[in-house]
mmCIF file of C-alpha atoms in Angstrom:
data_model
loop_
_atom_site.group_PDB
_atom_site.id
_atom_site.type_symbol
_atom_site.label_atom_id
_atom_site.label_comp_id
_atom_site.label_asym_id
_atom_site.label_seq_id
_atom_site.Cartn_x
_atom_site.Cartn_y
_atom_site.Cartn_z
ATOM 1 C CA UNK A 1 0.000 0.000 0.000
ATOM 2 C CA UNK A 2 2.911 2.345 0.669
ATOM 3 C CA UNK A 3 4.538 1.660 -2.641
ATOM 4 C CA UNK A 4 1.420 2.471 -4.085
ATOM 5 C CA UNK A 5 0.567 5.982 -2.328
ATOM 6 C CA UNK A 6 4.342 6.578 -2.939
ATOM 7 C CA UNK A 7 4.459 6.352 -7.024
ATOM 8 C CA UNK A 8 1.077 7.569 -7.192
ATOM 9 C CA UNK A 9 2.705 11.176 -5.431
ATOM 10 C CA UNK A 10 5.810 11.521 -6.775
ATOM 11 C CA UNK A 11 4.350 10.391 -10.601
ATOM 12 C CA UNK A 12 1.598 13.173 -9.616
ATOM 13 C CA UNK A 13 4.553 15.544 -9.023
ATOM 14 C CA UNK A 14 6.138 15.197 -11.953
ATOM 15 C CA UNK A 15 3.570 15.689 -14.409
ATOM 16 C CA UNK A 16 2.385 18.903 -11.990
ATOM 17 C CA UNK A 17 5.982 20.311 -13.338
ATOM 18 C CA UNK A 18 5.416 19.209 -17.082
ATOM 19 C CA UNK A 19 4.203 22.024 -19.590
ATOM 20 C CA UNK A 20 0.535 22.229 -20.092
ATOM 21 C CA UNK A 21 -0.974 20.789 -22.765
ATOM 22 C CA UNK A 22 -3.358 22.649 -23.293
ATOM 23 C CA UNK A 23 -1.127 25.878 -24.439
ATOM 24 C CA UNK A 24 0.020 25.799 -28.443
ATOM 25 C CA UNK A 25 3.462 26.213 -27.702
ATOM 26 C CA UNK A 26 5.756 24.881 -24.786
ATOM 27 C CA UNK A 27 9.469 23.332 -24.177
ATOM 28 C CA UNK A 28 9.754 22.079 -21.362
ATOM 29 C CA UNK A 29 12.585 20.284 -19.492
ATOM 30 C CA UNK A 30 13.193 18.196 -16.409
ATOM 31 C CA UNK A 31 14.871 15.467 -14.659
ATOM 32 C CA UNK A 32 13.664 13.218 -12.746
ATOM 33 C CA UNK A 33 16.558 10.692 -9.887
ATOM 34 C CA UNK A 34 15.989 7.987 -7.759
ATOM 35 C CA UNK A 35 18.058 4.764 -6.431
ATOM 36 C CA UNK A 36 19.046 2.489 -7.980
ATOM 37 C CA UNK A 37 16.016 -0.198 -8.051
ATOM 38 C CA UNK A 38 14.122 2.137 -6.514
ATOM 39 C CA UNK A 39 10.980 1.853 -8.787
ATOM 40 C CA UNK A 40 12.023 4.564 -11.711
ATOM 41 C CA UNK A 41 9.738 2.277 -14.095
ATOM 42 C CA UNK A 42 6.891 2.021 -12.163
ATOM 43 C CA UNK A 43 7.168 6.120 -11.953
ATOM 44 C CA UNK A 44 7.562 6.534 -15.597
ATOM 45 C CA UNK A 45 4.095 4.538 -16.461
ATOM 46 C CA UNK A 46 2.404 6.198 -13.950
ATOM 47 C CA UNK A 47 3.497 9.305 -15.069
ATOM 48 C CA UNK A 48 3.050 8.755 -18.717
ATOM 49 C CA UNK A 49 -0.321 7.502 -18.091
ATOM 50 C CA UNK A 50 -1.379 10.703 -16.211
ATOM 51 C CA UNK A 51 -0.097 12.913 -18.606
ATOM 52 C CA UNK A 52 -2.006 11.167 -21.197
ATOM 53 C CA UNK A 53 -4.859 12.137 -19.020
ATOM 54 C CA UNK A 54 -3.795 15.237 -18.690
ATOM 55 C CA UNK A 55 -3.910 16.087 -22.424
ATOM 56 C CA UNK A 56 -0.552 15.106 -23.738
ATOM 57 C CA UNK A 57 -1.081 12.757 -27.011
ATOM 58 C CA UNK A 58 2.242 11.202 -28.187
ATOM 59 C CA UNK A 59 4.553 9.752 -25.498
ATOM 60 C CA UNK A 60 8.071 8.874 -27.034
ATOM 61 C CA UNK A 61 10.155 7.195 -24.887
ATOM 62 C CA UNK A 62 14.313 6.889 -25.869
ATOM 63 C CA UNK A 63 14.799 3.128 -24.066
ATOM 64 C CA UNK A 64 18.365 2.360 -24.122
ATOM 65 C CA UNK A 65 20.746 1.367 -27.042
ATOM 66 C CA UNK A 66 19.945 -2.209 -27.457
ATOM 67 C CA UNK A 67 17.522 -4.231 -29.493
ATOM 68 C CA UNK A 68 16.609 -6.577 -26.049
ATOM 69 C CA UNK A 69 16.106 -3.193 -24.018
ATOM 70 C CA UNK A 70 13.943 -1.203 -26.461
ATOM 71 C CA UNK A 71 11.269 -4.343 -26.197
ATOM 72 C CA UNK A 72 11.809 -5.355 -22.710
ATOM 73 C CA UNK A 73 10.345 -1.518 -22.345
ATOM 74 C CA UNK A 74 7.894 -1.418 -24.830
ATOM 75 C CA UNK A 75 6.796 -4.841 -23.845
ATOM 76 C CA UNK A 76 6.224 -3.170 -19.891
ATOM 77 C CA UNK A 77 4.524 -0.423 -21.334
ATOM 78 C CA UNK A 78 1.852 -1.836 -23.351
ATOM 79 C CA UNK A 79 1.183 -4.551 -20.469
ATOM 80 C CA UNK A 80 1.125 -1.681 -17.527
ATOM 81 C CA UNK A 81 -0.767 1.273 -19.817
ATOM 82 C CA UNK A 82 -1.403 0.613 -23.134
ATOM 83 C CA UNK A 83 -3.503 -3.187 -22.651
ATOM 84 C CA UNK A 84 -5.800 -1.283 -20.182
ATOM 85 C CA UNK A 85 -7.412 0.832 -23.140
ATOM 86 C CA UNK A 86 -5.543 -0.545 -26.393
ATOM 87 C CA UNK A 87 -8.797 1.049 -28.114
ATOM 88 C CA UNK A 88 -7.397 4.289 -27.364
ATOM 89 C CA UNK A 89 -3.826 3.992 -28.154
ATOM 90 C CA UNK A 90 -1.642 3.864 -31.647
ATOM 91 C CA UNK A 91 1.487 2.029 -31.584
ATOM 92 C CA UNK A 92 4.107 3.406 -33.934
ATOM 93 C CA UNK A 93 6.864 0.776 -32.356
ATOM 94 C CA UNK A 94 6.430 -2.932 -31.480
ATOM 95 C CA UNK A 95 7.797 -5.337 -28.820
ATOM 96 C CA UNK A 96 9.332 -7.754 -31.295
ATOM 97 C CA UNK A 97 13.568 -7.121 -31.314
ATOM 98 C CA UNK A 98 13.058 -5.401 -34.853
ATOM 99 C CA UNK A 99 10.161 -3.650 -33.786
ATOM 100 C CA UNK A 100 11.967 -0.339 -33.198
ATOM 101 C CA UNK A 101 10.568 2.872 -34.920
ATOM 102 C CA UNK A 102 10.478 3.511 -39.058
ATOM 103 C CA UNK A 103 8.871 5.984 -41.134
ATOM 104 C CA UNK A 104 4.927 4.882 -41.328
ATOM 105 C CA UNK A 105 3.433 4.146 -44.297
ATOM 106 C CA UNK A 106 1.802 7.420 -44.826
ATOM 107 C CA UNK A 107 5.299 9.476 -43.651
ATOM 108 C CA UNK A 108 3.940 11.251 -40.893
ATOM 109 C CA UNK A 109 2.139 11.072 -37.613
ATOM 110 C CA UNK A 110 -1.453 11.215 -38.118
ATOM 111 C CA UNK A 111 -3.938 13.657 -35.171
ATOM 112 C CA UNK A 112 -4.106 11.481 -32.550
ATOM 113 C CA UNK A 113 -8.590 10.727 -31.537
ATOM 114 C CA UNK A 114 -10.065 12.426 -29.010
ATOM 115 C CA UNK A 115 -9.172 10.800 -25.834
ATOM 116 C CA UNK A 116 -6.415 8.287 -27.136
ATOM 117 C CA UNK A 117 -2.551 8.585 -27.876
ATOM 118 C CA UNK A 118 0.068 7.389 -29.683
ATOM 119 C CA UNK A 119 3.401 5.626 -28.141
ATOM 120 C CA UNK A 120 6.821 5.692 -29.637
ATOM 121 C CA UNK A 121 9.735 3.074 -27.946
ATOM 122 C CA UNK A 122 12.850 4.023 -29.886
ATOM 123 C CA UNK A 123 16.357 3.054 -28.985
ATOM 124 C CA UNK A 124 18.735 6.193 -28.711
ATOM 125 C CA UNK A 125 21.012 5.200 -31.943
ATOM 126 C CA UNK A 126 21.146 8.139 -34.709
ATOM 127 C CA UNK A 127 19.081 5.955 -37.498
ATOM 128 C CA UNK A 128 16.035 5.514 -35.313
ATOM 129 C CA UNK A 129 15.955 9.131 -33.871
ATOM 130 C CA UNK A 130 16.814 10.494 -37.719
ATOM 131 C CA UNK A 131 13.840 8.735 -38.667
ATOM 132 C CA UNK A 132 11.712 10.154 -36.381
ATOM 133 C CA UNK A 133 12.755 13.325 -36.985
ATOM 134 C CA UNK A 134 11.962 13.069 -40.676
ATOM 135 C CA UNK A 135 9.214 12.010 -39.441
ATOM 136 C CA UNK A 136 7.875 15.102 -37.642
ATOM 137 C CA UNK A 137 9.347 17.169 -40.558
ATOM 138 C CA UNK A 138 6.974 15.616 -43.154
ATOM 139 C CA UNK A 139 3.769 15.470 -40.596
ATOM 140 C CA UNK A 140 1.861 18.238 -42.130
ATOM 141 C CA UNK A 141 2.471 21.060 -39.599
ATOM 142 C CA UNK A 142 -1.848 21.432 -38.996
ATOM 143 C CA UNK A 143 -0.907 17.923 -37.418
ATOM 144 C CA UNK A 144 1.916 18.903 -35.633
ATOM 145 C CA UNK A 145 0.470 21.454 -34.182
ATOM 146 C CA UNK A 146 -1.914 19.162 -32.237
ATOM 147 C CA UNK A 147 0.562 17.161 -31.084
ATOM 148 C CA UNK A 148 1.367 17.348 -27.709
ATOM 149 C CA UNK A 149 4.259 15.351 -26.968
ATOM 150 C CA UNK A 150 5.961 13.680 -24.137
ATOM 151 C CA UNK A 151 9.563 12.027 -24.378
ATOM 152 C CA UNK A 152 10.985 10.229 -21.591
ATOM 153 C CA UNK A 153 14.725 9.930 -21.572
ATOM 154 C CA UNK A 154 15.387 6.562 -19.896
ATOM 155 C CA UNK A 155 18.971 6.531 -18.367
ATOM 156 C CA UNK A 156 19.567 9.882 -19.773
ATOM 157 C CA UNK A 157 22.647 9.678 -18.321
ATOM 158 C CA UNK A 158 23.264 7.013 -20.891
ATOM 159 C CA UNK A 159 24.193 8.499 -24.270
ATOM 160 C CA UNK A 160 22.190 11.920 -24.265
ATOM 161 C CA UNK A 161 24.809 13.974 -22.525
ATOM 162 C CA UNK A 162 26.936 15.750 -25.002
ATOM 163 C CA UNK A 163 30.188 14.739 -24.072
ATOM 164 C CA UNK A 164 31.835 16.274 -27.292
ATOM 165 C CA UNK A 165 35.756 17.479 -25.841
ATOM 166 C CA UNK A 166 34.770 21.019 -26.788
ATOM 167 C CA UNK A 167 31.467 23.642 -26.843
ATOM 168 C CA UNK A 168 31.471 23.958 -30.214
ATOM 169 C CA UNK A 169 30.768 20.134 -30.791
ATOM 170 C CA UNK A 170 28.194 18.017 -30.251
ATOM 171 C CA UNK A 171 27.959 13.965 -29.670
ATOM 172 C CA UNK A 172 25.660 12.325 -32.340
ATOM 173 C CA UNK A 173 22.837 11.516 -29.735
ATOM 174 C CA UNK A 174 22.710 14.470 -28.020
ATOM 175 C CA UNK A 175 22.501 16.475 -31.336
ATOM 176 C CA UNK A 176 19.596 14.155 -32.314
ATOM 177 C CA UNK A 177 17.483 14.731 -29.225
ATOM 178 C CA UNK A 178 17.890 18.217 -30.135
ATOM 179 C CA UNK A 179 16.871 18.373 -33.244
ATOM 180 C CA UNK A 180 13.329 16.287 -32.041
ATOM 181 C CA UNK A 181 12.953 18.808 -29.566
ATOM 182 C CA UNK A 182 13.334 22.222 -31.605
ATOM 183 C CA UNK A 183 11.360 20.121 -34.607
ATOM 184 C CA UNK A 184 7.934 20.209 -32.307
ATOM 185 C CA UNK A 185 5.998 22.779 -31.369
ATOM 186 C CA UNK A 186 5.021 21.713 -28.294
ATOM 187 C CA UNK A 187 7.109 19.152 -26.076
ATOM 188 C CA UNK A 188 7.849 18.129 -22.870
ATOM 189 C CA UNK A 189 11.785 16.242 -22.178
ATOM 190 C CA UNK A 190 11.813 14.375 -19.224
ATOM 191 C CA UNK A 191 15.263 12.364 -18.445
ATOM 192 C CA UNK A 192 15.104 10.085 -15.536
ATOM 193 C CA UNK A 193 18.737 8.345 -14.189
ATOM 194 C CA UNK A 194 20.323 7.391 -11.188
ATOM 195 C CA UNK A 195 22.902 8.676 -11.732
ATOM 196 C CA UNK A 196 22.671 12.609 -12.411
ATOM 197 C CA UNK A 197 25.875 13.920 -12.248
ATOM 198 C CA UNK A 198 26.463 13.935 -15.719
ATOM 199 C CA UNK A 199 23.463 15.881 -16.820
ATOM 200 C CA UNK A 200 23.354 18.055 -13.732
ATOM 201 C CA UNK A 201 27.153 19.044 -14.390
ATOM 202 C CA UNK A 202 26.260 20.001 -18.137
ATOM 203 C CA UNK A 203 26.889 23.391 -19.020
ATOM 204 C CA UNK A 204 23.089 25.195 -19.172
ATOM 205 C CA UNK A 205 24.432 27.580 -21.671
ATOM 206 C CA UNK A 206 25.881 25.642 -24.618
ATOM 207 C CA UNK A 207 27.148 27.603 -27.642
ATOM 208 C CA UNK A 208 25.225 25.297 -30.475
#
C-alpha cells in the first residue's frame, strides 16, 4: 500500500511540473533521480499515463541502445498502460527485437482521436531518432500542431549527454534529441537516471 501511495505522489509531481498541454506552444525540461532499483519504471508509467490524461497525445520514450532493451520496455509499457485501453492507443513501435521505430506508411504522424494517444519506444542510436525526426518534418504542420508530446529519456545519463571534448561540438545523440525537440511545437523532455551527475554538471548555456 505504501509503494502504491508513494508512485502515485511523486508520478503526480512530476507531471504537476510538465508544460501544459493545453497551451500551443511549450518546451519544457526536467529530470527526474531515484536509487538504484528504486521503482524509476513504475514512476515513468504512472506518469506517462497521467499525462495522457492530462492532455498530452504522443509519449516517445528513448529506451536504451539495445535491441533486447527497447522491447523489454515497450513490452512493460503496453502490459502496464497501453492493454488497459488498447482502443485508445496507436502504436508506432512494437515489442518484437526489430520492432523499433520507421517511417509509417503514410510518412507522418497522423492527429491522434479524441481521448487516445500514440506511443513511440525508440532506442537512442542516430538511425532511429533520424527517422523520427523526418518524421515530424513531413507530418503536415496542422498535425503537428496538435501534437502534444511527451519524451521520456530513460537513463539519460546514458548516451544523451553531449560529451563532445569542446562547446562547439556536439555527440551524435545528443545532437539528435535536439533536433526532435526544436522540430515540435510543443514538447515536454523528461530524463530520468540514477545517476545525475552527468546531466546536472552540463553546461546550461551551450554555444550550439
Amino acid at each position: 500500500q505504501g509503494a502504491v501511495e508513494s508512485i502515485d505522489d511523486t508520478s503526480s509531481e512530476v507531471v504537476s511540473l510538465l508544460a501544459n498541454p493545453a497551451r500551443e506552444e511549450f518546451r519544457c525540461r526536467g529530470l527526474v533521480v531515484g536509487y538504484v532499483q528504486s521503482g524509476k519504471t513504475a514512476n515513468m508509467t504512472a506518469v506517462i499515463a497521467k499525462a495522457v490524461d492530462a492532455g498530452y497525445n504522443l509519449i516517445v520514450v528513448l529506451a536504451g541502445m539495445t535491441n533486447k532493451l527497447r522491447a523489454q520496455t515497450q513490452s512493460r509499457l503496453e502490459e502496464d498502460v497501453v492493454e488497459r485501453h488498447r482502443e485508445r492507443w496507436q502504436l508506432y513501435t512494437t515489442s518484437d527485437d526489430d520492432g523499433d521505430f520507421i517511417v509509417p506508411r503514410n510518412g507522418s504522424f497522423v492527429i491522434p482521436t479524441e481521448g487516445g494517444a500514440q506511443l513511440a519506444v525508440i532506442k537512442k542510436v542516430a538511425t532511429r531518432l533520424n527517422a523520427f525526426h523526418n518524421t515530424i518534418l513531413r507530418t503536415p504542420p496542422v498535425v503537428r500542431r496538435k501534437l502534444k508530446v511527451l519524451i521520456i529519456d530513460d537513463e539519460c545519463d546514458q548516451a544523451s549527454v553531449n560529451s563532445a571534448p569542446d562547446h562547439y561540438q556536439m555527440t551524435t545523440i545528443n545532437e539528435a534529441i535536439r533536433k526532435l525537440i526544436r522540430a515540435l511545437p510543443a514538447v515536454s523532455y523528461v530524463g530520468y537516471t540514477a545517476t545525475p551527475f552527468a546531466n546536472v554538471f552540463s553546461d546550461p548555456f551551450p554555444h550550439n
